[in-house]
Short mmCIF file of the C-alpha atoms (twelve columns), coordinates in Angstrom:
data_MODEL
# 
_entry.id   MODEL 
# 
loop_
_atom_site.group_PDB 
_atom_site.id 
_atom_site.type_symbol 
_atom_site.label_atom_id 
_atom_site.label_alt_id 
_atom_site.label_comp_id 
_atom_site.label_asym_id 
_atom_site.label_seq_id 
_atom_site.Cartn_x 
_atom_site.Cartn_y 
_atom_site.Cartn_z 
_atom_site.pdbx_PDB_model_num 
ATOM 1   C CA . UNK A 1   7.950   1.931   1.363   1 
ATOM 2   C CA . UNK A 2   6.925   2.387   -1.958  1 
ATOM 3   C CA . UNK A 3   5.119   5.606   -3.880  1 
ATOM 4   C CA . UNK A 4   3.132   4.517   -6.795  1 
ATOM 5   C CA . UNK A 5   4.670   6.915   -10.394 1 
ATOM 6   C CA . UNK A 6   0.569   6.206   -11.437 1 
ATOM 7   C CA . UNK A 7   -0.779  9.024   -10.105 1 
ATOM 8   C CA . UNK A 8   -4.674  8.896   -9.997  1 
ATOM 9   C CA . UNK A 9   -6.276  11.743  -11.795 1 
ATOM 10  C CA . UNK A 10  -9.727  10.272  -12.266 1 
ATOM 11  C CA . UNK A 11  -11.484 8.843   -9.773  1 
ATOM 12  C CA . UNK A 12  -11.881 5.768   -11.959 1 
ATOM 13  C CA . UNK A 13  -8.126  5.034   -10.887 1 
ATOM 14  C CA . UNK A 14  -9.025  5.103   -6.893  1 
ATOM 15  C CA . UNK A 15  -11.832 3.439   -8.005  1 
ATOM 16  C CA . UNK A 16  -9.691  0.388   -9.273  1 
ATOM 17  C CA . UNK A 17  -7.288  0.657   -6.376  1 
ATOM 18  C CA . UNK A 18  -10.016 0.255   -3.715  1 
ATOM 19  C CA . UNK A 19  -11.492 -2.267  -5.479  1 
ATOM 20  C CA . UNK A 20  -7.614  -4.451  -5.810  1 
ATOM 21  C CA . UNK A 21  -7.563  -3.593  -2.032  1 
ATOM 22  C CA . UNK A 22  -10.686 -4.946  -1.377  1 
ATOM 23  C CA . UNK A 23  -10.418 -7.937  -3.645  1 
ATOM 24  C CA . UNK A 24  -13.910 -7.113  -5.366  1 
ATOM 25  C CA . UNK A 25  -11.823 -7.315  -8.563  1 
ATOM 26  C CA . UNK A 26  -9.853  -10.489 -9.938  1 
ATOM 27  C CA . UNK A 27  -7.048  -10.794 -8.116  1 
ATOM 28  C CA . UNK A 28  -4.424  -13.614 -9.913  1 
ATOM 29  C CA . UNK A 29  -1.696  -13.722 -7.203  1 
ATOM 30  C CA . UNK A 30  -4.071  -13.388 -4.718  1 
ATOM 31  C CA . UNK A 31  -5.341  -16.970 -2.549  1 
ATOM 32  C CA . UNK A 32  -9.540  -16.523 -3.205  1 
ATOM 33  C CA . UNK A 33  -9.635  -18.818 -0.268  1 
ATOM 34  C CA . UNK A 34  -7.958  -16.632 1.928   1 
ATOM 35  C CA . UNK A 35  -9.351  -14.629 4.675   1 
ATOM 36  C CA . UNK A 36  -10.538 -11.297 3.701   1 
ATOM 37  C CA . UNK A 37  -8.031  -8.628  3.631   1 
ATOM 38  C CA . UNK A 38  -8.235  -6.217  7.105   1 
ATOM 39  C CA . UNK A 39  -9.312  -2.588  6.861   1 
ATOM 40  C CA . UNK A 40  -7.265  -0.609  9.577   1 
ATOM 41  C CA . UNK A 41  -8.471  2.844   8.859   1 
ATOM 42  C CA . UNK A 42  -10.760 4.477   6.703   1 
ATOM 43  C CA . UNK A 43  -11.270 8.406   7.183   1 
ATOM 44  C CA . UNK A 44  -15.180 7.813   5.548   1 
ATOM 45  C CA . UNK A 45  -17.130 5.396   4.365   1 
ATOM 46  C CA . UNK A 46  -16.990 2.003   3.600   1 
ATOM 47  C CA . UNK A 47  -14.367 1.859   1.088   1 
ATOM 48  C CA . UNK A 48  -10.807 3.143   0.363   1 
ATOM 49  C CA . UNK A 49  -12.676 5.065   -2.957  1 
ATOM 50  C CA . UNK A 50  -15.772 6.384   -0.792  1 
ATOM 51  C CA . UNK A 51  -12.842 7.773   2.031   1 
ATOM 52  C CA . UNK A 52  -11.053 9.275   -0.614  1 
ATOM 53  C CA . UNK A 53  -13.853 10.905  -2.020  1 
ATOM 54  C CA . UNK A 54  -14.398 12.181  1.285   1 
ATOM 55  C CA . UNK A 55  -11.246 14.011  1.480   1 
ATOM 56  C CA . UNK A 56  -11.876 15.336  -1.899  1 
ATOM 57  C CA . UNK A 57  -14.793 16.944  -1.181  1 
ATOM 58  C CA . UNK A 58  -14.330 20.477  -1.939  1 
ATOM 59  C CA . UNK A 59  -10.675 20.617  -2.180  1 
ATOM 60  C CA . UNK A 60  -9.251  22.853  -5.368  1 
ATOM 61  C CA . UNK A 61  -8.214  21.331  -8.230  1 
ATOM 62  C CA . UNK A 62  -5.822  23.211  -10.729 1 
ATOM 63  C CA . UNK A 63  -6.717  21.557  -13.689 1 
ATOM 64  C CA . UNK A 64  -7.769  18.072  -15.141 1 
ATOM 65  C CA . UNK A 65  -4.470  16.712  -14.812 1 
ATOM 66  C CA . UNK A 66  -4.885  17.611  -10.558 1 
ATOM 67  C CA . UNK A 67  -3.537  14.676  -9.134  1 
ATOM 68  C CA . UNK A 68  -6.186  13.378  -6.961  1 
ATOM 69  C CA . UNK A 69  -4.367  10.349  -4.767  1 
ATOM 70  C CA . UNK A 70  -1.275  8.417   -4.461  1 
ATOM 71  C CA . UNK A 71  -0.774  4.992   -3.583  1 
ATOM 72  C CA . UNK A 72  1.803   3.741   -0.730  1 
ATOM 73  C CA . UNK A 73  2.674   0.390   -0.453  1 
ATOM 74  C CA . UNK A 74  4.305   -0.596  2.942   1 
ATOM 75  C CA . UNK A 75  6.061   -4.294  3.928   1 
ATOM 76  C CA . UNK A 76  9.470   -5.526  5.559   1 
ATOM 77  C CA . UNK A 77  11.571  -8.595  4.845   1 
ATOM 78  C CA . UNK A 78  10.112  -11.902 5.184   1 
ATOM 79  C CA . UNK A 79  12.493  -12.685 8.174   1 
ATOM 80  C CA . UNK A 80  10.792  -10.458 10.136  1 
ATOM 81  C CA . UNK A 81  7.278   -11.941 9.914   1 
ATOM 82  C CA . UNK A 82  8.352   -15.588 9.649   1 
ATOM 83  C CA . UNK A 83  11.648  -15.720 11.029  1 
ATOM 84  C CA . UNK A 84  13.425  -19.357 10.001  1 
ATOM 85  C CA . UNK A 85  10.640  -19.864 7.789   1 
ATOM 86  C CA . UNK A 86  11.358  -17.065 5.000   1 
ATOM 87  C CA . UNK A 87  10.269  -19.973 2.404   1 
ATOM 88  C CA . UNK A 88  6.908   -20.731 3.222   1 
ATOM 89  C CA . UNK A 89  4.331   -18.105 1.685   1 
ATOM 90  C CA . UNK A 90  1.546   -16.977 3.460   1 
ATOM 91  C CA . UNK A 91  3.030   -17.462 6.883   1 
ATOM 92  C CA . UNK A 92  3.589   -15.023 9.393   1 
ATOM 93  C CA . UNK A 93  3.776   -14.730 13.465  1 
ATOM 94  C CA . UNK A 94  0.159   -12.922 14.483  1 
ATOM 95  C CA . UNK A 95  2.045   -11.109 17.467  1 
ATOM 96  C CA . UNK A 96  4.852   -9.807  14.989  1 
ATOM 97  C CA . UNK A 97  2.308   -8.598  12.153  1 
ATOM 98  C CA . UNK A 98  -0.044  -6.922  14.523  1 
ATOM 99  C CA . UNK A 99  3.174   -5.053  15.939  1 
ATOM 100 C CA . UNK A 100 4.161   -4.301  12.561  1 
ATOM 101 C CA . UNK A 101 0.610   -3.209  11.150  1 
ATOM 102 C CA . UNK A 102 -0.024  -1.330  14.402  1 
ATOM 103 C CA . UNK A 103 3.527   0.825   14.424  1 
ATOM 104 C CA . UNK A 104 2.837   1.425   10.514  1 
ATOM 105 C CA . UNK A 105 -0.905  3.037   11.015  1 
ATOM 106 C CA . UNK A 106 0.530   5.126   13.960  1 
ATOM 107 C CA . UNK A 107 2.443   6.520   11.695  1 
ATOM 108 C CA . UNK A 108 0.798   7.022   8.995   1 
ATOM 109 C CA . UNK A 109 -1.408  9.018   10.896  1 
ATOM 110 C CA . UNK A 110 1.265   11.486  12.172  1 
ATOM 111 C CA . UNK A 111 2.586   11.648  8.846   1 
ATOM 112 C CA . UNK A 112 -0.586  12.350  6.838   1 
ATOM 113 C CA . UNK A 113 -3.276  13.694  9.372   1 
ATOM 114 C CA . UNK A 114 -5.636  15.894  7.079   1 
ATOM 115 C CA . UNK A 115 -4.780  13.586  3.765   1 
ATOM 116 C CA . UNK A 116 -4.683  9.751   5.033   1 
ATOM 117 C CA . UNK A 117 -7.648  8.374   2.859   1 
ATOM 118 C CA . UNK A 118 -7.309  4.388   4.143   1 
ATOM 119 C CA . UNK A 119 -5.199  1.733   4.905   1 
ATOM 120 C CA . UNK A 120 -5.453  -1.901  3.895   1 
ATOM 121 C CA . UNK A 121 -3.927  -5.121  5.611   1 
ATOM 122 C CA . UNK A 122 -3.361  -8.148  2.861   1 
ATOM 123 C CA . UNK A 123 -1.893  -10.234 5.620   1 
ATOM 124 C CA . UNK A 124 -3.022  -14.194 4.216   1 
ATOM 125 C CA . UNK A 125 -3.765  -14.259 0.843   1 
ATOM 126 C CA . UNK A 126 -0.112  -13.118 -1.008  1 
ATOM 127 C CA . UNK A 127 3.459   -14.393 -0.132  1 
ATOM 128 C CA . UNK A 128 4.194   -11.245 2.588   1 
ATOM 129 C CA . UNK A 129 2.192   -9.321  4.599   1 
ATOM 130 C CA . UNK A 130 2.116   -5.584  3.240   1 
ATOM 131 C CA . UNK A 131 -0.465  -2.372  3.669   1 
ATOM 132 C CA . UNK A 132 -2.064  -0.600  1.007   1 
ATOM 133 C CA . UNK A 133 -2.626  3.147   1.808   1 
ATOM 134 C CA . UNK A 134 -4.334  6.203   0.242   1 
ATOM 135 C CA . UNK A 135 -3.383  9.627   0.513   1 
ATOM 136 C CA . UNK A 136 -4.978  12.481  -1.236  1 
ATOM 137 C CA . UNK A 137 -2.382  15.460  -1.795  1 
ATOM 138 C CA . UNK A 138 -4.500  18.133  -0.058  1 
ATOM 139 C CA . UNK A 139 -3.151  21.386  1.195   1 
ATOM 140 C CA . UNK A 140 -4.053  23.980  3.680   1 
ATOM 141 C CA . UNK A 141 -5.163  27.288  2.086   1 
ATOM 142 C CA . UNK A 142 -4.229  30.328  3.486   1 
ATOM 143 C CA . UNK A 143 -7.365  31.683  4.644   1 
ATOM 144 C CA . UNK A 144 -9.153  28.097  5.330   1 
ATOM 145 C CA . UNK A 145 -10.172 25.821  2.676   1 
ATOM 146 C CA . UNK A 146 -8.293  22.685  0.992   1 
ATOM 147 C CA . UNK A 147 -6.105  22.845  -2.482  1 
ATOM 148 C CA . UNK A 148 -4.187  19.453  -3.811  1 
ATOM 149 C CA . UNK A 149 -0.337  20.114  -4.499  1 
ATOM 150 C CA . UNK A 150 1.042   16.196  -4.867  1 
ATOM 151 C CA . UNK A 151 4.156   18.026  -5.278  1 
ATOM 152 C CA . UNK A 152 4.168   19.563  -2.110  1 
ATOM 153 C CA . UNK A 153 4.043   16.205  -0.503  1 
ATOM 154 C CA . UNK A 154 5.810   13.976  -2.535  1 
ATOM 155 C CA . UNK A 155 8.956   15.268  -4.364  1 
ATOM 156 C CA . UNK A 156 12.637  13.811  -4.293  1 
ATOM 157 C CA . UNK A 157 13.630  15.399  -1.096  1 
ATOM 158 C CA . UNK A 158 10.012  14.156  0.951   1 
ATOM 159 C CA . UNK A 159 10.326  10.553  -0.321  1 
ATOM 160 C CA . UNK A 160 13.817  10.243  0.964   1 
ATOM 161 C CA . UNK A 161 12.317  11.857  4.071   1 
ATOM 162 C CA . UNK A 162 9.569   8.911   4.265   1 
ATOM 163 C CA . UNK A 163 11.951  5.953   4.329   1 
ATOM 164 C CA . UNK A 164 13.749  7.482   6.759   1 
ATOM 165 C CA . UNK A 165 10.441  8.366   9.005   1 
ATOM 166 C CA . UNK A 166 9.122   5.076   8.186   1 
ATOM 167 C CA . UNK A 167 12.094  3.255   9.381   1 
ATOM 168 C CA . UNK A 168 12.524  5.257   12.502  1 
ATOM 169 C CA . UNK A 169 8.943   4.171   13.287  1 
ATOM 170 C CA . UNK A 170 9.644   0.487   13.233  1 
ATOM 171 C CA . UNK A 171 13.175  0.246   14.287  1 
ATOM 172 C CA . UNK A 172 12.076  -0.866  18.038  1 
ATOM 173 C CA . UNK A 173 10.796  -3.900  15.835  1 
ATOM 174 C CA . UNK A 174 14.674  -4.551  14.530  1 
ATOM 175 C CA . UNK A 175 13.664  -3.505  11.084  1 
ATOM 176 C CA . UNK A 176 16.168  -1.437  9.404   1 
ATOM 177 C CA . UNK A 177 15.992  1.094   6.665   1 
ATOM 178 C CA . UNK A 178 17.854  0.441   3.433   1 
ATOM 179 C CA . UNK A 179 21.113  2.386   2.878   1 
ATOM 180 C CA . UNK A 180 20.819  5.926   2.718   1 
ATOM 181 C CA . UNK A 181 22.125  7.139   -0.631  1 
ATOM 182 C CA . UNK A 182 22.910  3.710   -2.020  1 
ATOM 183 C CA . UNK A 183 23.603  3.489   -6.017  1 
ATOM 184 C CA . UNK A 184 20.799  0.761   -5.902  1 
ATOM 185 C CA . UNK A 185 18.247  1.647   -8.548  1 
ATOM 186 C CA . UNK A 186 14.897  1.643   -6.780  1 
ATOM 187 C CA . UNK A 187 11.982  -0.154  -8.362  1 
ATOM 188 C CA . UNK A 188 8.752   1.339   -9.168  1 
ATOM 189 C CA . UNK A 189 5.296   -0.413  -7.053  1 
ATOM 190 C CA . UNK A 190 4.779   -2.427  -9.493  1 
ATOM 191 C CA . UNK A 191 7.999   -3.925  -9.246  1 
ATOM 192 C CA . UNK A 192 8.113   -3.914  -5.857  1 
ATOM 193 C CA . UNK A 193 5.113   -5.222  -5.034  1 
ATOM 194 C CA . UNK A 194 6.110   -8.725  -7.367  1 
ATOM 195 C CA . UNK A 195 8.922   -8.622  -5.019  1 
ATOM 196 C CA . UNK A 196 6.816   -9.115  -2.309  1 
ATOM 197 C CA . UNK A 197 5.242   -12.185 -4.017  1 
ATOM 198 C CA . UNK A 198 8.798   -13.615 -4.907  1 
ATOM 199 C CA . UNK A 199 11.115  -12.406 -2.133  1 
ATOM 200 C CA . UNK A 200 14.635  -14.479 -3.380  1 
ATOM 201 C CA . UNK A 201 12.957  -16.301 -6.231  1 
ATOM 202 C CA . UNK A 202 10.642  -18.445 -4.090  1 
ATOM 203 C CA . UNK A 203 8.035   -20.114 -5.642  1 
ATOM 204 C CA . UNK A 204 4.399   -19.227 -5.596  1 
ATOM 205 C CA . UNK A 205 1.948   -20.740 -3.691  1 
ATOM 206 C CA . UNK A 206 0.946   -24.186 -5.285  1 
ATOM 207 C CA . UNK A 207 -1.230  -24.098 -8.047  1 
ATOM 208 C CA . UNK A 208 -4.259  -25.976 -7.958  1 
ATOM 209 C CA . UNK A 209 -4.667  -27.863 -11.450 1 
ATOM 210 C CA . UNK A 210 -8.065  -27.270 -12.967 1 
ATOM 211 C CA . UNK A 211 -10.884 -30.334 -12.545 1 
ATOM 212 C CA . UNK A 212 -10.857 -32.756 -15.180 1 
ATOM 213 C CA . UNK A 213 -13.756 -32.225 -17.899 1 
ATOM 214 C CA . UNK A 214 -16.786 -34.236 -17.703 1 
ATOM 215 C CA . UNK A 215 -17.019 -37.447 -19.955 1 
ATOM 216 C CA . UNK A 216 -18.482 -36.440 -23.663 1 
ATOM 217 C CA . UNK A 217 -21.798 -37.979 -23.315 1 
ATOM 218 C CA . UNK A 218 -21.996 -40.902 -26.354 1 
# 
């Protein structure tokens, strides 16, 4: 589990995100010829952006640098998906990922029930099957009413909280969390999410070469 440091404060950046989700924007490590990637939950609309916007709807902003939505990225090890074949990209076992992707929305749902925006399957077209989710930092006022606080939701002590959560939610899979406290330095989404493309240095999925050109015409 992975909290994206690019915190959206524009809509133009959940804009973008949907849109990577959705694969209505170039996508290079992405297989075009892949199915489509599977929405699991959207709490309005058609799109991660138009669910977001949803939850934004009249929630209070402090100022212009509010941040309006973070980004989750969710996966597990390649052995778990495709177990003896952690080399081929692309492949998983249906039963396994629709445990997986079932267990994860669950809880997602328990842990963000007023704030879950969306949630994204990319099952086929990368290396290893991993969910995309929205949250928008909204608060309860006292008194009614909605106020973003990302803080209040995602600071040192809650993220540490979240793997462990996470974990505990799939551990009747025989996934494990990483080691509590370890001195590993963690990697940012970004990172991350290569790692999910190159789990162990494996290659990419073969490259098509380009057609030949035409013959100049004399």
């Amino acid at each position: 589990l992975r909290v994206d440091r690019r915190k959206a404060r524009a809509m133009a950046a959940i804009a973008a995100a949907s849109g990577h989700q959705l694969r209505t924007k170039p996508t290079p490590n992405a297989d075009p010829d892949a199915p489509p990637p599977i929405v699991m939950f959207l709490a309005d609309g058609r799109t991660p952006y138009q669910a977001a916007q949803h939850l934004l709807e009249g929630a209070e902003r402090r100022n212009r640098e509010t941040v309006l939505c973070r980004e989750i990225v969710l996966s597990a090890s390649p052995s778990y998906f495709r177990p003896g074949r952690e080399h081929l990209g692309g492949v998983y076992e249906p039963d396994r990922l629709k445990a997986w992707a079932s267990a994860a929305l669950a809880w997602a749902k328990r842990t963000w029930p007023d704030q879950l925006a969306s949630m994204v399957l990319h099952a086929d077209d990368e290396m290893t099957p991993h969910a995309h989710l929205l949250v928008v930092p909204r608060v309860q006022k006292q008194g009614g009413g909605w106020r973003l606080n990302s803080k209040a939701l995602f600071d040192r002590e809650r993220l540490r909280e979240l793997q462990t959560s996470f974990a505990d939610a799939i551990a009747h899979l025989g996934i494990k969390r990483g080691e509590p406290g370890s001195k590993a330095k963690h990697s940012e989404v970004r990172q991350f999410y290569g790692a999910i493309q190159q789990v162990n240095g494996m290659p990419q999925r073969a490259v098509i070469p380009p057609a030949p050109k035409p013959p100049t015409r004399p």
